[in-house]
Amino acid sequence: MADKKRILSGMRPTGPLHLGNLHGALQNWIDMQDRYDCFFFIADWHALTSNYENTENISEYVKQMMIDWLSAGLSPEKSTLFVQSHIKEHAELFLLLSMITPVPWLERNPTYKDQIVQLASKDLSTFGFLGYPVLQAADIIIYRADGVPVGVDQVPHVEITREIARRFNYLYGDTFPEPQAILTETPKILGWDRRKMSKSYDNAIFLSDSPEEILEKVSKMITDPA
């Protein structure tokens, strides 16, 4: 692996995988396995940022996600596959990075501002939700990743990671590389309501949906706004 660049990416276990997960991330990961030193993880701590009040299904979602990954073609012989909470050093580095990260960097995050509006029914006024890009930065730089395969909506998160790594290096010496965002070929998949496909938005077509469920969802899609 010494001559291969290292990449890292993860998914939150918040429910069954949908077409956005498959085409926006998972298929790209599978294709990268022979070209990169790959680290892919199930981000169970990240699942708590917006679902902290409902945790009873996370363990089952973790198991199902790993099964889906293996079934789709991710190989433990080619990639390192792991669960975030099993590596406690993620939390330790998150704590240290939170000490040096300015709050305005987090408040300007477009995903944070968008989800505050889109998920108005949830109480997201928590430090965990505001600070999840810091945990994400810890996830990435702890493995000294060169790149992060992401959809276009996640590019600002990678930029925050780069800024945090740059600030850490400035304060304490050259320690972490600044990772680059690697855009997927299908960077953003829309749901049936033309917002980003997301379980949180209740607009997803799941891989496990029956033909009848798929037909019902597709029939709601707007094909011509005019």
PDB file of C-alpha atoms in Angstrom:
ATOM      1  CA  MET A   1       0.000   0.000   0.000  1.00  0.00           C
ATOM      2  CA  ALA A   2       3.013   2.294   0.326  1.00  0.00           C
ATOM      3  CA  ASP A   3       2.691   3.585  -3.245  1.00  0.00           C
ATOM      4  CA  LYS A   4      -1.077   4.154  -3.032  1.00  0.00           C
ATOM      5  CA  LYS A   5      -2.756   7.310  -1.797  1.00  0.00           C
ATOM      6  CA  ARG A   6      -5.028   6.797   1.198  1.00  0.00           C
ATOM      7  CA  ILE A   7      -8.722   7.681   1.161  1.00  0.00           C
ATOM      8  CA  LEU A   8     -11.311   7.608   3.911  1.00  0.00           C
ATOM      9  CA  SER A   9     -15.074   7.903   3.928  1.00  0.00           C
ATOM     10  CA  GLY A  10     -18.009   6.825   6.047  1.00  0.00           C
ATOM     11  CA  MET A  11     -21.796   6.471   6.242  1.00  0.00           C
ATOM     12  CA  ARG A  12     -24.190   7.124   9.111  1.00  0.00           C
ATOM     13  CA  PRO A  13     -26.289   4.081  10.157  1.00  0.00           C
ATOM     14  CA  THR A  14     -29.627   5.876  10.301  1.00  0.00           C
ATOM     15  CA  GLY A  15     -31.700   3.362   8.334  1.00  0.00           C
ATOM     16  CA  PRO A  16     -31.704   1.267   5.154  1.00  0.00           C
ATOM     17  CA  LEU A  17     -29.497   2.318   2.250  1.00  0.00           C
ATOM     18  CA  HIS A  18     -31.135   4.117  -0.677  1.00  0.00           C
ATOM     19  CA  LEU A  19     -30.261   4.905  -4.291  1.00  0.00           C
ATOM     20  CA  GLY A  20     -28.422   8.052  -3.234  1.00  0.00           C
ATOM     21  CA  ASN A  21     -26.112   5.967  -1.028  1.00  0.00           C
ATOM     22  CA  LEU A  22     -25.499   3.449  -3.807  1.00  0.00           C
ATOM     23  CA  HIS A  23     -24.848   5.802  -6.715  1.00  0.00           C
ATOM     24  CA  GLY A  24     -23.529   8.740  -4.706  1.00  0.00           C
ATOM     25  CA  ALA A  25     -20.976   6.833  -2.632  1.00  0.00           C
ATOM     26  CA  LEU A  26     -20.992   3.046  -2.370  1.00  0.00           C
ATOM     27  CA  GLN A  27     -20.403   2.209  -6.038  1.00  0.00           C
ATOM     28  CA  ASN A  28     -17.578   4.724  -6.139  1.00  0.00           C
ATOM     29  CA  TRP A  29     -15.957   3.136  -3.075  1.00  0.00           C
ATOM     30  CA  ILE A  30     -16.096  -0.280  -4.720  1.00  0.00           C
ATOM     31  CA  ASP A  31     -14.411   1.057  -7.852  1.00  0.00           C
ATOM     32  CA  MET A  32     -11.641   2.712  -5.791  1.00  0.00           C
ATOM     33  CA  GLN A  33     -10.555  -0.391  -3.895  1.00  0.00           C
ATOM     34  CA  ASP A  34      -7.867  -1.428  -6.365  1.00  0.00           C
ATOM     35  CA  ARG A  35      -6.449   2.087  -6.831  1.00  0.00           C
ATOM     36  CA  TYR A  36      -6.262   3.427  -3.272  1.00  0.00           C
ATOM     37  CA  ASP A  37      -5.458   2.395   0.273  1.00  0.00           C
ATOM     38  CA  CYS A  38      -9.095   2.534   1.418  1.00  0.00           C
ATOM     39  CA  PHE A  39     -10.570   3.085   4.877  1.00  0.00           C
ATOM     40  CA  PHE A  40     -14.396   2.939   5.061  1.00  0.00           C
ATOM     41  CA  PHE A  41     -16.263   3.213   8.340  1.00  0.00           C
ATOM     42  CA  ILE A  42     -19.770   3.101   9.766  1.00  0.00           C
ATOM     43  CA  ALA A  43     -20.212   6.464  11.493  1.00  0.00           C
ATOM     44  CA  ASP A  44     -22.409   5.441  14.405  1.00  0.00           C
ATOM     45  CA  TRP A  45     -21.403   8.437  16.561  1.00  0.00           C
ATOM     46  CA  HIS A  46     -22.411  10.732  13.708  1.00  0.00           C
ATOM     47  CA  ALA A  47     -25.847   9.091  13.728  1.00  0.00           C
ATOM     48  CA  LEU A  48     -26.380  10.630  17.168  1.00  0.00           C
ATOM     49  CA  THR A  49     -25.980  14.210  15.940  1.00  0.00           C
ATOM     50  CA  SER A  50     -29.544  14.350  14.601  1.00  0.00           C
ATOM     51  CA  ASN A  51     -31.057  11.181  16.124  1.00  0.00           C
ATOM     52  CA  TYR A  52     -29.815  11.363  19.705  1.00  0.00           C
ATOM     53  CA  GLU A  53     -33.298  10.810  21.139  1.00  0.00           C
ATOM     54  CA  ASN A  54     -33.872   7.556  19.239  1.00  0.00           C
ATOM     55  CA  THR A  55     -30.935   5.149  19.533  1.00  0.00           C
ATOM     56  CA  GLU A  56     -32.495   1.707  19.900  1.00  0.00           C
ATOM     57  CA  ASN A  57     -32.112   0.805  16.204  1.00  0.00           C
ATOM     58  CA  ILE A  58     -28.529   1.954  15.646  1.00  0.00           C
ATOM     59  CA  SER A  59     -26.911  -1.412  16.492  1.00  0.00           C
ATOM     60  CA  GLU A  60     -29.170  -3.208  14.026  1.00  0.00           C
ATOM     61  CA  TYR A  61     -28.568  -0.548  11.368  1.00  0.00           C
ATOM     62  CA  VAL A  62     -24.807  -1.004  11.835  1.00  0.00           C
ATOM     63  CA  LYS A  63     -25.078  -4.734  11.169  1.00  0.00           C
ATOM     64  CA  GLN A  64     -27.374  -4.262   8.188  1.00  0.00           C
ATOM     65  CA  MET A  65     -25.114  -1.606   6.687  1.00  0.00           C
ATOM     66  CA  MET A  66     -22.077  -3.852   6.857  1.00  0.00           C
ATOM     67  CA  ILE A  67     -24.063  -6.644   5.206  1.00  0.00           C
ATOM     68  CA  ASP A  68     -25.133  -4.242   2.435  1.00  0.00           C
ATOM     69  CA  TRP A  69     -21.537  -3.106   1.930  1.00  0.00           C
ATOM     70  CA  LEU A  70     -20.244  -6.657   1.607  1.00  0.00           C
ATOM     71  CA  SER A  71     -23.136  -7.630  -0.647  1.00  0.00           C
ATOM     72  CA  ALA A  72     -22.485  -4.665  -2.945  1.00  0.00           C
ATOM     73  CA  GLY A  73     -18.808  -5.582  -3.341  1.00  0.00           C
ATOM     74  CA  LEU A  74     -16.711  -3.896  -0.653  1.00  0.00           C
ATOM     75  CA  SER A  75     -14.014  -6.380   0.323  1.00  0.00           C
ATOM     76  CA  PRO A  76     -12.225  -6.598   3.703  1.00  0.00           C
ATOM     77  CA  GLU A  77      -9.300  -8.087   1.756  1.00  0.00           C
ATOM     78  CA  LYS A  78      -8.947  -4.868  -0.250  1.00  0.00           C
ATOM     79  CA  SER A  79     -10.175  -2.216   2.196  1.00  0.00           C
ATOM     80  CA  THR A  80     -10.192  -1.550   5.935  1.00  0.00           C
ATOM     81  CA  LEU A  81     -13.820  -1.655   7.105  1.00  0.00           C
ATOM     82  CA  PHE A  82     -14.646  -0.644  10.677  1.00  0.00           C
ATOM     83  CA  VAL A  83     -17.162   0.898  13.075  1.00  0.00           C
ATOM     84  CA  GLN A  84     -16.329   4.424  14.274  1.00  0.00           C
ATOM     85  CA  SER A  85     -17.174   3.923  17.966  1.00  0.00           C
ATOM     86  CA  HIS A  86     -14.832   0.923  18.181  1.00  0.00           C
ATOM     87  CA  ILE A  87     -11.869   3.300  17.737  1.00  0.00           C
ATOM     88  CA  LYS A  88     -11.989   5.515  20.835  1.00  0.00           C
ATOM     89  CA  GLU A  89      -9.156   7.726  19.560  1.00  0.00           C
ATOM     90  CA  HIS A  90     -11.671   9.373  17.209  1.00  0.00           C
ATOM     91  CA  ALA A  91     -13.372  10.901  20.261  1.00  0.00           C
ATOM     92  CA  GLU A  92     -10.049  11.901  21.827  1.00  0.00           C
ATOM     93  CA  LEU A  93      -8.895  13.757  18.716  1.00  0.00           C
ATOM     94  CA  PHE A  94     -12.362  15.322  18.344  1.00  0.00           C
ATOM     95  CA  LEU A  95     -11.991  16.768  21.850  1.00  0.00           C
ATOM     96  CA  LEU A  96      -8.549  18.194  21.082  1.00  0.00           C
ATOM     97  CA  LEU A  97      -9.638  19.680  17.741  1.00  0.00           C
ATOM     98  CA  SER A  98     -12.705  21.266  19.351  1.00  0.00           C
ATOM     99  CA  MET A  99     -10.354  23.326  21.515  1.00  0.00           C
ATOM    100  CA  ILE A 100      -8.893  25.119  18.477  1.00  0.00           C
ATOM    101  CA  THR A 101     -11.863  25.328  16.086  1.00  0.00           C
ATOM    102  CA  PRO A 102     -13.575  28.757  15.921  1.00  0.00           C
ATOM    103  CA  VAL A 103     -17.360  28.609  16.270  1.00  0.00           C
ATOM    104  CA  PRO A 104     -17.950  30.888  13.214  1.00  0.00           C
ATOM    105  CA  TRP A 105     -16.325  28.220  11.006  1.00  0.00           C
ATOM    106  CA  LEU A 106     -19.074  25.823  12.076  1.00  0.00           C
ATOM    107  CA  GLU A 107     -21.936  28.313  11.902  1.00  0.00           C
ATOM    108  CA  ARG A 108     -21.181  29.180   8.278  1.00  0.00           C
ATOM    109  CA  ASN A 109     -21.387  25.513   7.220  1.00  0.00           C
ATOM    110  CA  PRO A 110     -24.124  25.462   4.498  1.00  0.00           C
ATOM    111  CA  THR A 111     -25.269  21.941   5.420  1.00  0.00           C
ATOM    112  CA  TYR A 112     -25.772  23.030   9.039  1.00  0.00           C
ATOM    113  CA  LYS A 113     -27.867  26.024   7.988  1.00  0.00           C
ATOM    114  CA  ASP A 114     -29.890  23.980   5.480  1.00  0.00           C
ATOM    115  CA  GLN A 115     -30.712  21.160   7.883  1.00  0.00           C
ATOM    116  CA  ILE A 116     -31.734  23.574  10.642  1.00  0.00           C
ATOM    117  CA  VAL A 117     -34.437  24.746   8.196  1.00  0.00           C
ATOM    118  CA  GLN A 118     -35.313  21.389   6.618  1.00  0.00           C
ATOM    119  CA  LEU A 119     -35.488  19.526   9.950  1.00  0.00           C
ATOM    120  CA  ALA A 120     -37.264  22.250  11.900  1.00  0.00           C
ATOM    121  CA  SER A 121     -39.353  19.624  13.709  1.00  0.00           C
ATOM    122  CA  LYS A 122     -36.219  18.334  15.484  1.00  0.00           C
ATOM    123  CA  ASP A 123     -34.283  20.090  18.222  1.00  0.00           C
ATOM    124  CA  LEU A 124     -30.879  20.468  16.585  1.00  0.00           C
ATOM    125  CA  SER A 125     -29.666  23.246  18.877  1.00  0.00           C
ATOM    126  CA  THR A 126     -26.981  20.980  20.333  1.00  0.00           C
ATOM    127  CA  PHE A 127     -23.205  21.194  20.430  1.00  0.00           C
ATOM    128  CA  GLY A 128     -23.026  17.761  18.807  1.00  0.00           C
ATOM    129  CA  PHE A 129     -24.946  18.899  15.741  1.00  0.00           C
ATOM    130  CA  LEU A 130     -23.077  22.185  15.398  1.00  0.00           C
ATOM    131  CA  GLY A 131     -19.729  20.489  15.972  1.00  0.00           C
ATOM    132  CA  TYR A 132     -20.104  17.387  13.849  1.00  0.00           C
ATOM    133  CA  PRO A 133     -17.698  18.755  11.187  1.00  0.00           C
ATOM    134  CA  VAL A 134     -15.018  18.719  13.905  1.00  0.00           C
ATOM    135  CA  LEU A 135     -15.694  15.038  14.604  1.00  0.00           C
ATOM    136  CA  GLN A 136     -15.649  14.477  10.849  1.00  0.00           C
ATOM    137  CA  ALA A 137     -12.268  16.221  10.668  1.00  0.00           C
ATOM    138  CA  ALA A 138     -10.960  13.911  13.401  1.00  0.00           C
ATOM    139  CA  ASP A 139     -12.269  10.881  11.484  1.00  0.00           C
ATOM    140  CA  ILE A 140     -10.308  11.932   8.411  1.00  0.00           C
ATOM    141  CA  ILE A 141      -7.011  13.271   9.669  1.00  0.00           C
ATOM    142  CA  ILE A 142      -6.456  10.607  12.319  1.00  0.00           C
ATOM    143  CA  TYR A 143      -5.705   8.255   9.402  1.00  0.00           C
ATOM    144  CA  ARG A 144      -3.700  10.914   7.544  1.00  0.00           C
ATOM    145  CA  ALA A 145      -5.997  10.495   4.557  1.00  0.00           C
ATOM    146  CA  ASP A 146      -4.951  12.108   1.264  1.00  0.00           C
ATOM    147  CA  GLY A 147      -8.478  12.291  -0.101  1.00  0.00           C
ATOM    148  CA  VAL A 148     -12.153  11.951   0.793  1.00  0.00           C
ATOM    149  CA  PRO A 149     -14.673  10.742  -1.820  1.00  0.00           C
ATOM    150  CA  VAL A 150     -17.791  12.889  -1.330  1.00  0.00           C
ATOM    151  CA  GLY A 151     -20.871  14.282  -3.004  1.00  0.00           C
ATOM    152  CA  VAL A 152     -20.915  17.955  -3.920  1.00  0.00           C
ATOM    153  CA  ASP A 153     -22.897  18.844  -0.775  1.00  0.00           C
ATOM    154  CA  GLN A 154     -20.089  17.469   1.415  1.00  0.00           C
ATOM    155  CA  VAL A 155     -17.290  19.545  -0.148  1.00  0.00           C
ATOM    156  CA  PRO A 156     -17.661  22.327   2.487  1.00  0.00           C
ATOM    157  CA  HIS A 157     -17.066  19.715   5.198  1.00  0.00           C
ATOM    158  CA  VAL A 158     -13.795  18.662   3.611  1.00  0.00           C
ATOM    159  CA  GLU A 159     -12.796  22.320   3.384  1.00  0.00           C
ATOM    160  CA  ILE A 160     -13.479  22.740   7.124  1.00  0.00           C
ATOM    161  CA  THR A 161     -11.312  19.664   7.736  1.00  0.00           C
ATOM    162  CA  ARG A 162      -8.529  21.249   5.705  1.00  0.00           C
ATOM    163  CA  GLU A 163      -8.838  24.484   7.701  1.00  0.00           C
ATOM    164  CA  ILE A 164      -8.760  22.633  11.028  1.00  0.00           C
ATOM    165  CA  ALA A 165      -5.716  20.584   9.961  1.00  0.00           C
ATOM    166  CA  ARG A 166      -4.002  23.772   8.750  1.00  0.00           C
ATOM    167  CA  ARG A 167      -4.694  25.526  12.064  1.00  0.00           C
ATOM    168  CA  PHE A 168      -3.429  22.525  14.087  1.00  0.00           C
ATOM    169  CA  ASN A 169      -0.236  22.409  12.005  1.00  0.00           C
ATOM    170  CA  TYR A 170       0.284  26.146  12.458  1.00  0.00           C
ATOM    171  CA  LEU A 171      -0.082  25.904  16.238  1.00  0.00           C
ATOM    172  CA  TYR A 172       1.775  22.661  16.919  1.00  0.00           C
ATOM    173  CA  GLY A 173       3.937  21.864  13.913  1.00  0.00           C
ATOM    174  CA  ASP A 174       3.420  19.950  10.689  1.00  0.00           C
ATOM    175  CA  THR A 175       1.369  16.936  11.793  1.00  0.00           C
ATOM    176  CA  PHE A 176      -1.601  16.268   9.507  1.00  0.00           C
ATOM    177  CA  PRO A 177      -1.871  16.398   5.698  1.00  0.00           C
ATOM    178  CA  GLU A 178      -4.691  18.497   4.235  1.00  0.00           C
ATOM    179  CA  PRO A 179      -7.074  16.064   2.492  1.00  0.00           C
ATOM    180  CA  GLN A 180      -8.576  16.755  -0.908  1.00  0.00           C
ATOM    181  CA  ALA A 181     -12.235  16.248  -1.830  1.00  0.00           C
ATOM    182  CA  ILE A 182     -12.698  13.609  -4.529  1.00  0.00           C
ATOM    183  CA  LEU A 183     -16.065  14.169  -6.217  1.00  0.00           C
ATOM    184  CA  THR A 184     -18.077  11.116  -7.156  1.00  0.00           C
ATOM    185  CA  GLU A 185     -19.236  10.697 -10.754  1.00  0.00           C
ATOM    186  CA  THR A 186     -22.818  11.133  -9.543  1.00  0.00           C
ATOM    187  CA  PRO A 187     -22.192  13.795  -6.896  1.00  0.00           C
ATOM    188  CA  LYS A 188     -25.831  14.417  -5.920  1.00  0.00           C
ATOM    189  CA  ILE A 189     -28.900  12.198  -6.207  1.00  0.00           C
ATOM    190  CA  LEU A 190     -32.293  13.885  -5.896  1.00  0.00           C
ATOM    191  CA  GLY A 191     -35.227  12.373  -4.067  1.00  0.00           C
ATOM    192  CA  TRP A 192     -38.725  12.135  -5.462  1.00  0.00           C
ATOM    193  CA  ASP A 193     -39.427  15.706  -4.237  1.00  0.00           C
ATOM    194  CA  ARG A 194     -36.277  17.062  -5.978  1.00  0.00           C
ATOM    195  CA  ARG A 195     -34.437  17.800  -2.737  1.00  0.00           C
ATOM    196  CA  LYS A 196     -31.287  15.837  -1.992  1.00  0.00           C
ATOM    197  CA  MET A 197     -32.307  12.206  -1.426  1.00  0.00           C
ATOM    198  CA  SER A 198     -32.207  11.635   2.322  1.00  0.00           C
ATOM    199  CA  LYS A 199     -33.883   9.461   4.930  1.00  0.00           C
ATOM    200  CA  SER A 200     -34.243  12.605   7.029  1.00  0.00           C
ATOM    201  CA  TYR A 201     -36.314  14.269   4.293  1.00  0.00           C
ATOM    202  CA  ASP A 202     -38.528  11.177   3.802  1.00  0.00           C
ATOM    203  CA  ASN A 203     -37.934  11.328   0.036  1.00  0.00           C
ATOM    204  CA  ALA A 204     -35.711   8.303  -0.519  1.00  0.00           C
ATOM    205  CA  ILE A 205     -36.062   5.253  -2.757  1.00  0.00           C
ATOM    206  CA  PHE A 206     -34.538   2.428  -0.719  1.00  0.00           C
ATOM    207  CA  LEU A 207     -32.619  -0.536  -2.118  1.00  0.00           C
ATOM    208  CA  SER A 208     -35.023  -2.814  -0.232  1.00  0.00           C
ATOM    209  CA  ASP A 209     -38.231  -1.149  -1.549  1.00  0.00           C
ATOM    210  CA  SER A 210     -40.713  -3.398  -3.307  1.00  0.00           C
ATOM    211  CA  PRO A 211     -41.709  -2.709  -6.946  1.00  0.00           C
ATOM    212  CA  GLU A 212     -45.023  -1.337  -5.673  1.00  0.00           C
ATOM    213  CA  GLU A 213     -43.307   1.065  -3.273  1.00  0.00           C
ATOM    214  CA  ILE A 214     -40.933   2.246  -6.007  1.00  0.00           C
ATOM    215  CA  LEU A 215     -43.829   2.849  -8.407  1.00  0.00           C
ATOM    216  CA  GLU A 216     -45.703   4.871  -5.782  1.00  0.00           C
ATOM    217  CA  LYS A 217     -42.675   7.076  -5.081  1.00  0.00           C
ATOM    218  CA  VAL A 218     -41.671   7.573  -8.713  1.00  0.00           C
ATOM    219  CA  SER A 219     -45.237   8.556  -9.623  1.00  0.00           C
ATOM    220  CA  LYS A 220     -44.900  11.587  -7.300  1.00  0.00           C
ATOM    221  CA  MET A 221     -41.827  12.935  -9.100  1.00  0.00           C
ATOM    222  CA  ILE A 222     -42.096  16.181 -11.081  1.00  0.00           C
ATOM    223  CA  THR A 223     -40.729  15.595 -14.572  1.00  0.00           C
ATOM    224  CA  ASP A 224     -41.571  18.993 -16.074  1.00  0.00           C
ATOM    225  CA  PRO A 225     -41.979  22.034 -13.787  1.00  0.00           C
ATOM    226  CA  ALA A 226     -43.561  23.948 -16.701  1.00  0.00           C
TER     227      ALA A 226
END
